[in-house]
Short mmCIF file of C-alpha atoms and ligand atoms in Angstrom, two decimals:
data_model
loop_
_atom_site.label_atom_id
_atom_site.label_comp_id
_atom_site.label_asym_id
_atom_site.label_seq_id
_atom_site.Cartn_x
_atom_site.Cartn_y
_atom_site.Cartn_z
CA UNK A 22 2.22 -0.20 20.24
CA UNK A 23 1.38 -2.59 17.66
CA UNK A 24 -0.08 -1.92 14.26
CA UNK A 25 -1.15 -4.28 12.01
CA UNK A 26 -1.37 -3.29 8.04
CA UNK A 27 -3.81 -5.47 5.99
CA UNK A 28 -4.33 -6.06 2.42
CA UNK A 29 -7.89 -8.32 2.53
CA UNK A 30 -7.86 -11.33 0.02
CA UNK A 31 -9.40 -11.46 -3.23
CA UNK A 32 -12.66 -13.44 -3.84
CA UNK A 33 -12.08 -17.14 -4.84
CA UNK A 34 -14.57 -16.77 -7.77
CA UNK A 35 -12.30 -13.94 -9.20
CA UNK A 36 -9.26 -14.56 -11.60
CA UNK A 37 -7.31 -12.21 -9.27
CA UNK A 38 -8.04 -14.90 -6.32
CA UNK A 39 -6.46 -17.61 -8.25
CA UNK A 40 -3.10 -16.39 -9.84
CA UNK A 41 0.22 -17.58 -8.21
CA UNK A 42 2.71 -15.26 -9.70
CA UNK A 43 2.04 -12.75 -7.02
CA UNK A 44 3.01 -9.29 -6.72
CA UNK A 45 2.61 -6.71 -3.47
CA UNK A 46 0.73 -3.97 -3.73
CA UNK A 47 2.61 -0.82 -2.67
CA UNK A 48 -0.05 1.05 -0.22
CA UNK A 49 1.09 -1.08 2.97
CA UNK A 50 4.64 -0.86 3.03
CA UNK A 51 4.15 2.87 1.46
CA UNK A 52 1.89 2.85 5.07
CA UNK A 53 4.66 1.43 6.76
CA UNK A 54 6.85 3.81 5.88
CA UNK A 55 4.81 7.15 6.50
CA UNK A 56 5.16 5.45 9.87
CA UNK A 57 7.06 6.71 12.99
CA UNK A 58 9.96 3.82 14.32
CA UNK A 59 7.80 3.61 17.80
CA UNK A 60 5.36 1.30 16.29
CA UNK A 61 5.81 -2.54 15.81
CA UNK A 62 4.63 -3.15 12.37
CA UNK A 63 3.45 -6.25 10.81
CA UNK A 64 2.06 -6.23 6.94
CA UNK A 65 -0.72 -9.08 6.34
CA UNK A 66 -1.63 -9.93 2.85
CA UNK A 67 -4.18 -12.16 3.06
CA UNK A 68 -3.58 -13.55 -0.51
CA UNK A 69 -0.60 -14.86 0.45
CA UNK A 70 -1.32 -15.34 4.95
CA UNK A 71 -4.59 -15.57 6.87
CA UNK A 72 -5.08 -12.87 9.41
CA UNK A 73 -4.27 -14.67 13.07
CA UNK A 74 -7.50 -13.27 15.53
CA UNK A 75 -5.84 -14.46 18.46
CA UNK A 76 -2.56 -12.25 18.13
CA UNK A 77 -4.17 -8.55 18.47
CA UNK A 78 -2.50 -5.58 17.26
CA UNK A 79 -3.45 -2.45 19.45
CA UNK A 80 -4.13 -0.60 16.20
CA UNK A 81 -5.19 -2.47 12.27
CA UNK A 82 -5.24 -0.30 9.10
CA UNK A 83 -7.17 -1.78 6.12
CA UNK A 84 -6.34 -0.98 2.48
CA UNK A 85 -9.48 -1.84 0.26
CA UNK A 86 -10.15 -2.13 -3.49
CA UNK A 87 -14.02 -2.28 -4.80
CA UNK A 88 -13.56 -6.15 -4.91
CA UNK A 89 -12.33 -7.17 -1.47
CA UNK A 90 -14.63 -4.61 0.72
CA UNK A 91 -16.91 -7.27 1.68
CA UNK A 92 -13.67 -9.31 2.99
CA UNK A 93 -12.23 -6.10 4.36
CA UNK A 94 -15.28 -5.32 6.06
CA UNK A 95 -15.48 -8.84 7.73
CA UNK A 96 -12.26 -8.16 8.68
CA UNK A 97 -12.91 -5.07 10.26
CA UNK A 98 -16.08 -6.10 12.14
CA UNK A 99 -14.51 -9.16 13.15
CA UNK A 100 -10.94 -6.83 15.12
CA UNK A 101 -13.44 -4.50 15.92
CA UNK A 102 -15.52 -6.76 18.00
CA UNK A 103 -12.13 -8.05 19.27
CA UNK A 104 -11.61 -4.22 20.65
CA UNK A 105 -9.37 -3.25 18.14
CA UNK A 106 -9.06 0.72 16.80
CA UNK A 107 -9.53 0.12 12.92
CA UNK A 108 -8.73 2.68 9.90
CA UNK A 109 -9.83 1.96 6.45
CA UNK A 110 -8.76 3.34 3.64
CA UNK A 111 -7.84 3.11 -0.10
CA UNK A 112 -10.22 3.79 -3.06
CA UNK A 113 -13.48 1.96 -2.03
CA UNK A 114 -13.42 3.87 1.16
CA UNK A 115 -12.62 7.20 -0.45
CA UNK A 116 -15.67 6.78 -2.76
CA UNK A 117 -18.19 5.29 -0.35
CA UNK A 118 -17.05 6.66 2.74
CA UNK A 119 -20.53 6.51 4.50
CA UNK A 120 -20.37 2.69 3.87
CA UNK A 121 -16.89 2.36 5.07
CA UNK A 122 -17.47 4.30 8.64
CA UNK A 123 -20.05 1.90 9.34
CA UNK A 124 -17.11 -0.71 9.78
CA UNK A 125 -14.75 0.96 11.22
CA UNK A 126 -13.58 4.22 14.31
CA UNK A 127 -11.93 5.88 10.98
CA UNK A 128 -11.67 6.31 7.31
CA UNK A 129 -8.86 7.93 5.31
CA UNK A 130 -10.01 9.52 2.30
CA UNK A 131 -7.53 10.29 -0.90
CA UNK A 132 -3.81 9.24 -0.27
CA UNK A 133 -2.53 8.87 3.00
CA UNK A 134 0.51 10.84 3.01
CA UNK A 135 -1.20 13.88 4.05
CA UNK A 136 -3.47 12.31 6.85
CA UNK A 137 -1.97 9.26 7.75
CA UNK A 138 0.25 11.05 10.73
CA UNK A 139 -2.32 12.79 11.91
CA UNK A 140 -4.60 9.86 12.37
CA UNK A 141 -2.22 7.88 14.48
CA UNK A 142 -1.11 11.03 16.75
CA UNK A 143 -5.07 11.05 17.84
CA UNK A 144 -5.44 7.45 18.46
CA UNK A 145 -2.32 7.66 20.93
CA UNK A 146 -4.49 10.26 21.93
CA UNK A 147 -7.41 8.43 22.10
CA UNK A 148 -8.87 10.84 20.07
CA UNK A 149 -9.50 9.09 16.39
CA UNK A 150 -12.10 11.00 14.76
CA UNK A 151 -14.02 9.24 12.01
CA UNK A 152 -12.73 10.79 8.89
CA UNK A 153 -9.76 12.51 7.93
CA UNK A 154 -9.51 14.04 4.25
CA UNK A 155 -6.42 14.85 2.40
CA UNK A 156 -7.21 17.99 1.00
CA UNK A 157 -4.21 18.24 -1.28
CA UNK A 158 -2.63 15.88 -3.27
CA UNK A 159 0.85 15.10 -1.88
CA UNK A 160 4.05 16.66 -3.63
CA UNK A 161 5.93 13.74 -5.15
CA UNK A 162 8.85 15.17 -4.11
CA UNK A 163 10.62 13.21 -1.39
CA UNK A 164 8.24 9.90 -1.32
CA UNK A 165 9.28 7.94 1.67
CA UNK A 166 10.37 4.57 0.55
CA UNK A 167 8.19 1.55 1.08
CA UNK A 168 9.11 -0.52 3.90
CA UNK A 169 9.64 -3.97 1.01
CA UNK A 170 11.94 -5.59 3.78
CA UNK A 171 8.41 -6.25 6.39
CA UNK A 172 6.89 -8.25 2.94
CA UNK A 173 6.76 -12.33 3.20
CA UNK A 174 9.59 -12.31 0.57
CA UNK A 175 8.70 -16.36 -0.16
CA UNK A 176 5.17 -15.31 -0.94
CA UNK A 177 5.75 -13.38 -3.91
CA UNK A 178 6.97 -14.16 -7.73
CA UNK A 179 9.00 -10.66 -7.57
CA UNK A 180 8.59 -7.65 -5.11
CA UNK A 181 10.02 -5.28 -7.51
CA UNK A 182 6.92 -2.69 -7.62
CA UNK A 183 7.83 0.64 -7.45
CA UNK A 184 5.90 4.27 -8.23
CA UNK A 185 7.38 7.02 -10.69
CA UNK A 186 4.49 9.23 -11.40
CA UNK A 187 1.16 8.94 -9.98
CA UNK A 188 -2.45 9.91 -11.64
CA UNK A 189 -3.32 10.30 -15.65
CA UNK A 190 -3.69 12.91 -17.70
CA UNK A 191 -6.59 10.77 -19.47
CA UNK A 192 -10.31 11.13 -17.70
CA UNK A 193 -11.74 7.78 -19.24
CA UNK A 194 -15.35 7.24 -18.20
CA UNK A 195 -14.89 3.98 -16.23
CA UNK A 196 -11.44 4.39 -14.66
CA UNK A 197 -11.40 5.52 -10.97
CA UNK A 198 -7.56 6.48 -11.32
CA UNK A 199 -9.05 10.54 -12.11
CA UNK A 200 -11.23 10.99 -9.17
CA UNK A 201 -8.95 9.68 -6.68
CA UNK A 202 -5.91 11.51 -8.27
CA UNK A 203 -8.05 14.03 -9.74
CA UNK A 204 -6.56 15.57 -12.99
CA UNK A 205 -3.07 15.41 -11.85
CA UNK A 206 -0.56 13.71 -13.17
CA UNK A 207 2.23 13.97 -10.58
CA UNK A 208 6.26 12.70 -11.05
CA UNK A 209 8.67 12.16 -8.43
CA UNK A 210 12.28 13.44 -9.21
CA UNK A 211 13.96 10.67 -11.40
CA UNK A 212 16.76 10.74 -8.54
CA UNK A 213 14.69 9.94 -6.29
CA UNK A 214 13.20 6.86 -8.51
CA UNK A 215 17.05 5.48 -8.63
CA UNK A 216 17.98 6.17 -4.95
CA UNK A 217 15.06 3.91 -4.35
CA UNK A 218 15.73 1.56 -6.72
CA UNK A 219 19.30 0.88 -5.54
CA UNK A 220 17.07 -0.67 -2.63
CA UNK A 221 15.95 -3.51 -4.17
CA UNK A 222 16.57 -6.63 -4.87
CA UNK A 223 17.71 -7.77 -8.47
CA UNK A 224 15.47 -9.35 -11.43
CA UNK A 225 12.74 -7.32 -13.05
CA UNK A 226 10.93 -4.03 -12.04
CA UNK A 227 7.83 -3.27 -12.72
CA UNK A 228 7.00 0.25 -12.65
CA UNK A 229 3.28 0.45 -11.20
CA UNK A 230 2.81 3.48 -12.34
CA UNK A 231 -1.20 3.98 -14.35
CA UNK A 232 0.91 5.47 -17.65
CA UNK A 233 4.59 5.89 -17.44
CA UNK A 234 4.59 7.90 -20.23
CA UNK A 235 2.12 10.12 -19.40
CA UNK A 236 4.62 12.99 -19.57
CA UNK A 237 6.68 12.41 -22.59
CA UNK A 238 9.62 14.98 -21.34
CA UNK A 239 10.12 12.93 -17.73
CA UNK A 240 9.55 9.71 -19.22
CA UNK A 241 12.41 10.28 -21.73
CA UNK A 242 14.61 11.65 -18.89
CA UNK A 243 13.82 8.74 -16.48
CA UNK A 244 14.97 5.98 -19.13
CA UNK A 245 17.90 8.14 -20.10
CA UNK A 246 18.82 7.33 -16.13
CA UNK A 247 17.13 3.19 -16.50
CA UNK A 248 19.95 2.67 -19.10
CA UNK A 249 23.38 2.26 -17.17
CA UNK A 250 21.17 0.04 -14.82
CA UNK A 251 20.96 -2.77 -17.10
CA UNK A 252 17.42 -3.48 -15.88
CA UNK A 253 14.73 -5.35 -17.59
CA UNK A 254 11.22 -3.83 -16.73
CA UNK A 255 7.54 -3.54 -17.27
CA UNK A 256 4.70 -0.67 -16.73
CA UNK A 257 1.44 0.68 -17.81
CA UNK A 258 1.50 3.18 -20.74
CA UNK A 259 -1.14 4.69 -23.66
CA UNK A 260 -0.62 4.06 -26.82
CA UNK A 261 0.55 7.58 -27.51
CA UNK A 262 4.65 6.04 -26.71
CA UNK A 263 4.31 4.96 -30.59
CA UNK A 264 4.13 8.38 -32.01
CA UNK A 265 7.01 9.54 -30.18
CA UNK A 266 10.14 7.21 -32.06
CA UNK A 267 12.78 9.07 -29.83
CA UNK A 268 10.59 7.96 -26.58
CA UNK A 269 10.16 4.55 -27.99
CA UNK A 270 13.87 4.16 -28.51
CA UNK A 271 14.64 4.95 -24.89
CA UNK A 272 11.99 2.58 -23.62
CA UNK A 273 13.83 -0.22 -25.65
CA UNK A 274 17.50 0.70 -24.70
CA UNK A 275 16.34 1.32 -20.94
CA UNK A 276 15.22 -1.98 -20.47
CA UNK A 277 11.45 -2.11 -21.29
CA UNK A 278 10.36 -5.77 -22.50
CA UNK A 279 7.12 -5.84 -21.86
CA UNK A 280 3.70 -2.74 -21.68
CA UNK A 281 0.21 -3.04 -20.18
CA UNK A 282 -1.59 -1.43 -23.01
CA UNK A 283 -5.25 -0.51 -22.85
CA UNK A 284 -6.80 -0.70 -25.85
CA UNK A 285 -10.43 -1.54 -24.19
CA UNK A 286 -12.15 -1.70 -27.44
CA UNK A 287 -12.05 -2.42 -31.47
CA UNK A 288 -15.01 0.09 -31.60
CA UNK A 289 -13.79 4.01 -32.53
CA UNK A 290 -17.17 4.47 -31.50
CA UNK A 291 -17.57 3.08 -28.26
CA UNK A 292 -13.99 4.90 -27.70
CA UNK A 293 -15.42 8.06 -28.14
CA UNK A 294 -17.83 7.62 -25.65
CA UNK A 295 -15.51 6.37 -23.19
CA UNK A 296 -13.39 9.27 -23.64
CA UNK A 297 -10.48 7.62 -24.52
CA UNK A 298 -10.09 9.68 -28.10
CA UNK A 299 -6.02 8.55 -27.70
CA UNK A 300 -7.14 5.64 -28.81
CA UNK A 301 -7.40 5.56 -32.52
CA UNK A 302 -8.59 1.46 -33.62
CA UNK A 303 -7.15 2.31 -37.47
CA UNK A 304 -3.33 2.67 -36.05
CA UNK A 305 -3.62 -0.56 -33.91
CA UNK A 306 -2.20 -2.90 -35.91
CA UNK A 307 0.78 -0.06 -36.61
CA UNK A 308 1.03 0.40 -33.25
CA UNK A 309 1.72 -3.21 -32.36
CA UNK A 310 3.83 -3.97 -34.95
CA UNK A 311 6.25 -1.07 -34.10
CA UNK A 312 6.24 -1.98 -30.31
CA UNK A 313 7.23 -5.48 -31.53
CA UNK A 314 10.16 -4.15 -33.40
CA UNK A 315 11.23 -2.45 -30.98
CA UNK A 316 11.33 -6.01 -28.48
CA UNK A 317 8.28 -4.68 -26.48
CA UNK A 318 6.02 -7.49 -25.92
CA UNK A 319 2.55 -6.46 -25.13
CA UNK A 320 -0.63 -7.38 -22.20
CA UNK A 321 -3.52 -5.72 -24.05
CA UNK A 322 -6.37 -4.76 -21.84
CA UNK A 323 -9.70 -4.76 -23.82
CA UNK A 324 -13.61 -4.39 -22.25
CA UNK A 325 -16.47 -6.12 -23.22
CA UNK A 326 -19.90 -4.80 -22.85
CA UNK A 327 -19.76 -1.30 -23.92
CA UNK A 328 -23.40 -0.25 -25.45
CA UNK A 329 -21.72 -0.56 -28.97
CA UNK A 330 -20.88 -4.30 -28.10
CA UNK A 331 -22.84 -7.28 -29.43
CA UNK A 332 -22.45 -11.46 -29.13
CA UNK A 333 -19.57 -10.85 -31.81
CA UNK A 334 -17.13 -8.59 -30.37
CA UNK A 335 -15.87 -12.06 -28.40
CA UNK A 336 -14.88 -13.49 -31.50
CA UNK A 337 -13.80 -10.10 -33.06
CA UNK A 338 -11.47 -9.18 -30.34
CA UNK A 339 -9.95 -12.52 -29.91
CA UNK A 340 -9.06 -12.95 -33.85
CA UNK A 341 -7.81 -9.86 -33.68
CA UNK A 342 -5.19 -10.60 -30.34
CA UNK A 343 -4.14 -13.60 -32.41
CA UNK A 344 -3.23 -12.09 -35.48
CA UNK A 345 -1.60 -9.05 -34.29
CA UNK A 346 0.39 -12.01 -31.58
CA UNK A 347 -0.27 -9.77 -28.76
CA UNK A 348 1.84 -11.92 -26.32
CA UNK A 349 -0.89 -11.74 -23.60
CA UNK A 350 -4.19 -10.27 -23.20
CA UNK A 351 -6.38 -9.05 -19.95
CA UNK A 352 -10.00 -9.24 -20.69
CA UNK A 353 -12.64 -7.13 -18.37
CA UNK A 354 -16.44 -6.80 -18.41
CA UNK A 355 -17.25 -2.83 -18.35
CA UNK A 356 -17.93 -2.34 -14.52
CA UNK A 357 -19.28 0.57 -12.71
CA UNK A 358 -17.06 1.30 -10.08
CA UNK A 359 -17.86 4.03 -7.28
CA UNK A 360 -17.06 6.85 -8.53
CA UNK A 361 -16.41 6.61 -11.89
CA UNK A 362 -18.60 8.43 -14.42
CA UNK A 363 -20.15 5.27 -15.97
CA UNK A 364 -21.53 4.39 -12.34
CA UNK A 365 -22.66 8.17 -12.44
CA UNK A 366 -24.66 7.29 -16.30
CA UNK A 367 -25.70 3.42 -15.16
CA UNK A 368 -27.28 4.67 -12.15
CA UNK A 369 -29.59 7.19 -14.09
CA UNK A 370 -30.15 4.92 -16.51
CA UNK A 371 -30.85 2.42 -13.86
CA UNK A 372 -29.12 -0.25 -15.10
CA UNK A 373 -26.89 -0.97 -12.28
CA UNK A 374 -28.18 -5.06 -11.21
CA UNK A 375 -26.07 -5.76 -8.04
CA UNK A 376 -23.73 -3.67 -5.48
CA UNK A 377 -22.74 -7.13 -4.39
CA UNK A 378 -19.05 -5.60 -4.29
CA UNK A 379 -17.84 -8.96 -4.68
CA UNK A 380 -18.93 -9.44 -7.91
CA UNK A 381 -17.08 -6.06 -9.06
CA UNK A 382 -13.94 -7.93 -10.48
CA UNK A 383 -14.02 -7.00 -13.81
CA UNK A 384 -15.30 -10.86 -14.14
CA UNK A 385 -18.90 -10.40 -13.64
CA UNK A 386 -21.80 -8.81 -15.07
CA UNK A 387 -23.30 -6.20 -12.63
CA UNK A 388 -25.37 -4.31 -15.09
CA UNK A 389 -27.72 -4.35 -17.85
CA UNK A 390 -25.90 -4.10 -21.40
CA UNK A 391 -27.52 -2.59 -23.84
CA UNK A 392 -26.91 -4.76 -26.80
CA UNK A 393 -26.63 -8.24 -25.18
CA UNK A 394 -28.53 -9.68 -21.91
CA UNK A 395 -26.27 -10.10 -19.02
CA UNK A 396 -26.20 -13.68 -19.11
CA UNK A 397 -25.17 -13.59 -22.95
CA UNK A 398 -22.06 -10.93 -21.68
CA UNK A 399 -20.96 -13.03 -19.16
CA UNK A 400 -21.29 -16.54 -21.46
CA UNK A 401 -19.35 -14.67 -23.73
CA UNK A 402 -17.08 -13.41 -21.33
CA UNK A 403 -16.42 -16.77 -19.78
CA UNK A 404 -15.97 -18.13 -23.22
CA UNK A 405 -13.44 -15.66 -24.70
CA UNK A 406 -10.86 -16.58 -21.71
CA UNK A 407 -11.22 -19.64 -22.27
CA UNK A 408 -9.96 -19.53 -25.76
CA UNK A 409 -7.61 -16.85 -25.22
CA UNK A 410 -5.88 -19.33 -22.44
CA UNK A 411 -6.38 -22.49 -24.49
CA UNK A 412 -2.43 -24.00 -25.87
CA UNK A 413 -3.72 -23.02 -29.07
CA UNK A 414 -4.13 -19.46 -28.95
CA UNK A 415 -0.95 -18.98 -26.66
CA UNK A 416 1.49 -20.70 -29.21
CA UNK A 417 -0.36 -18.39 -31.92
CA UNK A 418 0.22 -15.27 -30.09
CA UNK A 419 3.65 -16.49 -28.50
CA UNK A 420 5.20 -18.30 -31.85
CA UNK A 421 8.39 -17.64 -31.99
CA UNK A 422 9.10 -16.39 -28.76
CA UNK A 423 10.85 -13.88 -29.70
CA UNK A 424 10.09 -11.12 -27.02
CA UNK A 425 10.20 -11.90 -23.15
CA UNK A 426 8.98 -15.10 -24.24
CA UNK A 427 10.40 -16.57 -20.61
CA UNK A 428 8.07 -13.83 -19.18
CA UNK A 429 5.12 -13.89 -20.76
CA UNK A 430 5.05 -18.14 -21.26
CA UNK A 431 4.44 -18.55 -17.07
CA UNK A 432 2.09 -15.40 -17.73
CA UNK A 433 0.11 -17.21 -20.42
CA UNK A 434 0.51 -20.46 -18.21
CA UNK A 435 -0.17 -18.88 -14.91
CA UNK A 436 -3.88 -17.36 -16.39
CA UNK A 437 -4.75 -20.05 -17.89
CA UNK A 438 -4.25 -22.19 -14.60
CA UNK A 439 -6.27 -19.16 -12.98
CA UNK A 440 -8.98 -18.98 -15.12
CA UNK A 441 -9.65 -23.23 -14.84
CA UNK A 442 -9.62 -22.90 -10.88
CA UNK A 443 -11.86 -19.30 -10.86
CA UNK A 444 -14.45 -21.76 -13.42
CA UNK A 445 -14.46 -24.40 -11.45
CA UNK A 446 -15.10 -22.37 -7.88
CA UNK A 447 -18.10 -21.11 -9.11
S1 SF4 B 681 -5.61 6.12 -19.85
FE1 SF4 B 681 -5.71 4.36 -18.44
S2 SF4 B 681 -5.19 5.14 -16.39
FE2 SF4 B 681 -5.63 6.91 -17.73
S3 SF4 B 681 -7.78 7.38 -17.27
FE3 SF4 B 681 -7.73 6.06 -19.09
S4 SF4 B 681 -7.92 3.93 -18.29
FE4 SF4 B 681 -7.41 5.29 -16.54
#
């Protein structure tokens, strides 16, 4: 039996569609691997390979993201049509699972390790019923290891992605990581972590994880075990790794060069109404600078649009990226994703403009702001990336290259090559 895993591609008019350092995502060959050795697997990512219709699998699986349902749909109707048995799942189809079972003969909702076996035993059975619900979350004890040897190796700029804990012990208003995780915040055992890791290939790792240090105690315990690796690696993690010097320490001797840090807004205010009260704007600059000494460059995330934003939180935010030299910077419009509580408070309000999920990239403006019209947002939006891309702004934040300058100068490059092409496909 064959069974065909797809990741749908992202939209040309997103950012996401246009960067070349590629990484894989880990829910197909975590799929793959929750799967028994009868079946003849093949992974298709479409960012990187179109999907052949005339070589039919007996059985496709589709893992979709807000973004690439409309793709993953067409997909769908298009194997479906064919005669192929499709699943979806993933977090669009978890949240809108009404939507999703139009397109498909099933939908898997939460994570798949607890429904994924079940769902293949009734389609040899011929029996697939159209949902199946994980009703727990899985025990992160004894992961099965993701099947990284099915990947197109060529395809990718590393395939180092690998899980340590999964969920957040944060509830921010627009993240969707709670309500598919719900409040859990779960670890795997940090042997397990290394047993997996002395599976792949050499170079960097980047831990995938939503906030490694999300648990203080495991995190120090799992870069007590990173150091006699000699690794260099990246991850997600809240700002609270600052206050802890002993956890900070570890990060640096275990490897860690670079963080994902969100600090989504300059406003204390608009914080607080996101619920993310971790977040305190008067120990940002502190913050930096002590991740700096300690060799950690930095890929802030910040939002625009919040209801406490105006026209000059573009300017605001971007003077302030450049003068703190945060190496690299991911910039989002506030975007009401299924499930998320600021869907929940747009859609009373009324305020949501489109459901076009396309347009739910983090680049567009599908609501009504409350301090700006949409098309100022976006202009300012557009605008902001622009500079923050522009030679100038990287050699200010990059000058002198002291930390993973090698890493984050093709990041800096590879965005703002990204950002031209997503402009000019509009
Ligand atoms: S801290 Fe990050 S991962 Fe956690 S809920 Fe907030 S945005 Fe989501």
């Amino acid at each position: 039996m064959k069974l065909l895993l797809i990741t749908p591609k992202w939209p040309d008019t997103s950012l996401w569609g246009q960067i070349y350092f590629r990484f894989p995502y880990l829910a197909l060959t975590t799929l793959a691997s929750l799967t028994d050795e009868d079946w003849d697997i093949s992974i298709i990512d479409e960012n990187v390979k179109a999907v052949d219709f005339s070589n039919l699998p007996d059985l496709a699986a589709i893992s979709i993201m807000t973004p690439l349902a409309n793709r993953g749909y067409k997909i769908a109707d298009a194997l479906r049509k064919k005669g192929v048995k499709v699943i979806l799942g993933g977090i669009h189809p978890t949240m809108m699972k009404d939507e999703a079972i139009a397109h498909a003969d099933a939908v898997c909702i939460g994570e798949a390790e607890q429904v994924w076996h079940q769902a293949l035993r009734d389609f040899k059975n011929s029996g697939l019923k159209p949902f199946y619900h994980s009703d727990n979350f899985c025990s992160p004890d004894r992961l099965s290891i993701p099947r990284r040897e099915l990947l197109k190796r060529k395809s990718y700029f590393f395939i180092n992605t690998i899980q340590t804990t999964r969920g957040c012990p944060f509830d921010c208003e627009f993240c969707s990581v709670t309500s598919f995780y719900g409040r859990t915040y779960r670890v795997r055992p940090v042997k397990d972590v290394i047993d997996e890791m002395s599976h792949m290939e050499g170079g960097f790792v980047f831990f995938v994880d939503d906030n490694i240090v999300g648990r203080a105690s495991y995190a120090k315990e799992l870069f007590r075990a990173l150091i006699p690796l000699n690794i260099k690696w990246f991850s997600q993690a809240s700002l609270s790794i600052v206050k802890d010097r002993e956890l900070l320490n570890l990060a640096q001797k275990s490897g860690c060069r670079g963080l994902f840090i969100g600090f989504e807004s300059l406003s204390q205010e608009a914080l607080k109404a996101m619920g993310k009260s971790v977040n305190q704007v008067k120990e940002y600059k502190n913050a930096i600078r002590t991740l700096h000494d300690h060799g950690i460059g930095i890929q802030g995330s910040f939002i625009f649009g919040t209801d406490f934003d105006d026209q000059t939180i573009f300017s605001d935010v971007l003077r302030f990226i450049e003068k703190t030299h945060i190496e690299a910077a991911l910039f989002s419009v506030l975007t009401p994703f299924p499930g998320t509580r600021i869907q929940e408070h747009m859609l009373k309000e009324n305020r949501i403009i489109t459901t076009d999920w396309e347009k739910y990239d983090m680049n567009h403006v599908v609501f009504k702001p409350k301090k700006m019209t949409p098309g100022q947002l976006q202009n300012g939006f557009n605008w902001a990336y622009k500079r923050l891309y522009g030679y100038r702004s990287i050699i200010l934040r990059l000058f002198p290259f002291k930390r993973s300058g090698l890493f984050f100068g093709i990041q800096n490059y590879g965005f703002r090559q990204a950002w031209k092409k997503t402009l000019a496909g509009e």
